[in-house]
mmCIF file of C-alpha atoms in Angstrom:
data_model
loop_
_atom_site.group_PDB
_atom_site.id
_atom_site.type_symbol
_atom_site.label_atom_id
_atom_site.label_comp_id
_atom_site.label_asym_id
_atom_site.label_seq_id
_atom_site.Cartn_x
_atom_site.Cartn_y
_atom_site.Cartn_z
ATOM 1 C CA UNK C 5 0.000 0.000 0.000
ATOM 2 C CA UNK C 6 2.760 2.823 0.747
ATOM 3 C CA UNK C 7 4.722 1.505 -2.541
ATOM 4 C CA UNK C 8 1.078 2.587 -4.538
ATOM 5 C CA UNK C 9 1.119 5.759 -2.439
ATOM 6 C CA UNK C 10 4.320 6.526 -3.331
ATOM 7 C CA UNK C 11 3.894 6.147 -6.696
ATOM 8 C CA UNK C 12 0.538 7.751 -6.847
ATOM 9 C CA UNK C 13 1.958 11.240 -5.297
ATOM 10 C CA UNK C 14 5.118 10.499 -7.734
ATOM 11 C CA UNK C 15 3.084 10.639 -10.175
ATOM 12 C CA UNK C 16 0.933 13.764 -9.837
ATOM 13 C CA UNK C 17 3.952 16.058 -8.665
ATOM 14 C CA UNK C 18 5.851 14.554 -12.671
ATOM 15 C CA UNK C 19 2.639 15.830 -14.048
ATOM 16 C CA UNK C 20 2.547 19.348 -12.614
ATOM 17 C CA UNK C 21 5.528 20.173 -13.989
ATOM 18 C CA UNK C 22 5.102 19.958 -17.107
ATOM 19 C CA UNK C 23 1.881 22.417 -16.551
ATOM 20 C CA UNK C 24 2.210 25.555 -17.189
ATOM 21 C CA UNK C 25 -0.282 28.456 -15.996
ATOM 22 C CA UNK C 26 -1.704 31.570 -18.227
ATOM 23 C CA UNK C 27 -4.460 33.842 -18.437
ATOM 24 C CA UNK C 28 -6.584 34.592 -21.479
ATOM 25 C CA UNK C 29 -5.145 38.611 -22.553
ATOM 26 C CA UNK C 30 -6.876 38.456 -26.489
ATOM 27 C CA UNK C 31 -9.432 36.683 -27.975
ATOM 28 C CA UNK C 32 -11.389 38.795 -30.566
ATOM 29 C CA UNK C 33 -14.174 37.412 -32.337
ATOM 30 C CA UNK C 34 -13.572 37.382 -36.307
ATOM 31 C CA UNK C 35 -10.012 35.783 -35.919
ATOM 32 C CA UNK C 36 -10.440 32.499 -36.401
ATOM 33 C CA UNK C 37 -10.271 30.587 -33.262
ATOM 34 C CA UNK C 38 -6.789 32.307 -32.380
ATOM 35 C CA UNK C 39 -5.805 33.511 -28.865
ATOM 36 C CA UNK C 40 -3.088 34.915 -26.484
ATOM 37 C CA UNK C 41 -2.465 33.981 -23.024
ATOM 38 C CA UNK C 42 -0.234 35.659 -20.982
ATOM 39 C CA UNK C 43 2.140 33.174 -18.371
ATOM 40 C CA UNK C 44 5.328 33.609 -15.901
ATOM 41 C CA UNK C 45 7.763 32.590 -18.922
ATOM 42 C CA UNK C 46 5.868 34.973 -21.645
ATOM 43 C CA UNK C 47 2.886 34.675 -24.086
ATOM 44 C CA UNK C 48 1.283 32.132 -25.760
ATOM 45 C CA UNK C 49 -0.190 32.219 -29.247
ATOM 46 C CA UNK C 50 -3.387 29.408 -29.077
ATOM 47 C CA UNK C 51 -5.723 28.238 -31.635
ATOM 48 C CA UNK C 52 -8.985 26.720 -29.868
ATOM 49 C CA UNK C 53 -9.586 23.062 -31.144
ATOM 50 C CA UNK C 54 -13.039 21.998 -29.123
ATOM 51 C CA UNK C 55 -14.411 21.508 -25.408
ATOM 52 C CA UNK C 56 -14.725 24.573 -23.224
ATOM 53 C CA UNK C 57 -14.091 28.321 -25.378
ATOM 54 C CA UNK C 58 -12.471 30.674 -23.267
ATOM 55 C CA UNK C 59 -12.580 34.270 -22.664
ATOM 56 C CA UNK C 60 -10.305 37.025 -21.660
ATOM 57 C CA UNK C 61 -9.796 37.114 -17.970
ATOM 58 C CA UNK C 62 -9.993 32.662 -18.545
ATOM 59 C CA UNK C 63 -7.076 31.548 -16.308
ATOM 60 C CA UNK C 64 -5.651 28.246 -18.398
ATOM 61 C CA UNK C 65 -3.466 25.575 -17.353
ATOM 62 C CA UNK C 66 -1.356 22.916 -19.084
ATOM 63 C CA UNK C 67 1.250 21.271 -21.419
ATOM 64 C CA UNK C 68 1.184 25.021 -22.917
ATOM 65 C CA UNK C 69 5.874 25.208 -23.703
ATOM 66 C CA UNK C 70 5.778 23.393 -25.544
ATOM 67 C CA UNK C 71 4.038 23.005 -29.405
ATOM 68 C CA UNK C 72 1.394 20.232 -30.682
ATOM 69 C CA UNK C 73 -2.374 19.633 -29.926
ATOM 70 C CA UNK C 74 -2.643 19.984 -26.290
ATOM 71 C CA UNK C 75 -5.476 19.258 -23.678
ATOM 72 C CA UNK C 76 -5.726 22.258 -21.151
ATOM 73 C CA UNK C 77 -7.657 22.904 -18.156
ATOM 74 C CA UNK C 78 -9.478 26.049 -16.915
ATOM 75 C CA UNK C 79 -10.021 26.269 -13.210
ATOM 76 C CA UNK C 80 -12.054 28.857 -12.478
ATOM 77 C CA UNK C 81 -15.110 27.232 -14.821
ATOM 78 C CA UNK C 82 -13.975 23.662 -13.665
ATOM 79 C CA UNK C 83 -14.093 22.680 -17.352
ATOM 80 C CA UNK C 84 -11.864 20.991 -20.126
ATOM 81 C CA UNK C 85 -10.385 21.963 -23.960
ATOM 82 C CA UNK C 86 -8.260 21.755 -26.068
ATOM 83 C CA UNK C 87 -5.551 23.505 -28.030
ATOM 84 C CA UNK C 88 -2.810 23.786 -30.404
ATOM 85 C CA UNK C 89 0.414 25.455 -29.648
ATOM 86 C CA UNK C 90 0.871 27.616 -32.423
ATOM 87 C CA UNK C 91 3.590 29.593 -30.486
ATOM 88 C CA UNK C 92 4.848 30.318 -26.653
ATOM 89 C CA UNK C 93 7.305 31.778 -24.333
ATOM 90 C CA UNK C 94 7.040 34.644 -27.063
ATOM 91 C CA UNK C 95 6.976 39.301 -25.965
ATOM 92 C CA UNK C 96 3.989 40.754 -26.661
ATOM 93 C CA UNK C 97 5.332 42.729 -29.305
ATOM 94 C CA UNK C 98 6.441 39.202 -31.105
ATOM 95 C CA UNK C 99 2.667 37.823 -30.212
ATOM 96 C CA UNK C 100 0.899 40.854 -31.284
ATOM 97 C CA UNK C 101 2.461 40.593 -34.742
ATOM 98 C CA UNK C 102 2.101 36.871 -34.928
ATOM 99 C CA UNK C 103 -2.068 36.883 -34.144
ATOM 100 C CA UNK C 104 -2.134 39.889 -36.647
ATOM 101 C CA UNK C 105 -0.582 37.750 -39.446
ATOM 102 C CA UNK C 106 -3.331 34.440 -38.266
ATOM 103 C CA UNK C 107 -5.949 37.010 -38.389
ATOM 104 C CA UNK C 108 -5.130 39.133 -40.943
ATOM 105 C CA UNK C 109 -5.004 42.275 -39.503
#
């Protein structure tokens, strides 16, 4: 029983590392499904793929450094979605001009 313990605490601290946390900055309607999110290593540049749509203000958390499809987790709505990693760790002058050239603005 401690062995399962063990591993069972093992395993949930190995997959809270790899999370990473941001919070929802842009998300305009007419841009697709594109939007920035704002975390302790820089921004992220999103594109919504299905389950819960954020908004601005949306705190997200997950597998977000890294790129790929990516489920995510928002806490403060207790719900699920997912994502791809167009971009991350990026300034906000990079992201701005990155979500201009998805949306075509």
């Amino acid at each position: 029983m401690k062995k399962i313990l063990i591993f069972f605490i093992v395993c949930l601290c190995s997959n809270q590392a790899f999370a990473e946390k941001g919070q929802v900055v842009l998300y305009q309607s007419g841009c697709r499904s594109y939007f920035v999110a704002d975390g302790p290593k820089g921004y992220y540049l999103l594109e919504w793929y299905g389950g819960y749509d954020p908004s601005v203000g949306d705190v997200i958390v997950g597998d977000i450094a890294s790129y790929g499809m990516k489920d995510v987790y928002y806490p403060r709505v207790d719900r699920e979605g997912r994502v791809y990693v167009d971009d991350y760790m990026l300034s906000k002058t990079r992201v701005i001009e990155k979500y201009r050239e998805k949306c075509g603005r």
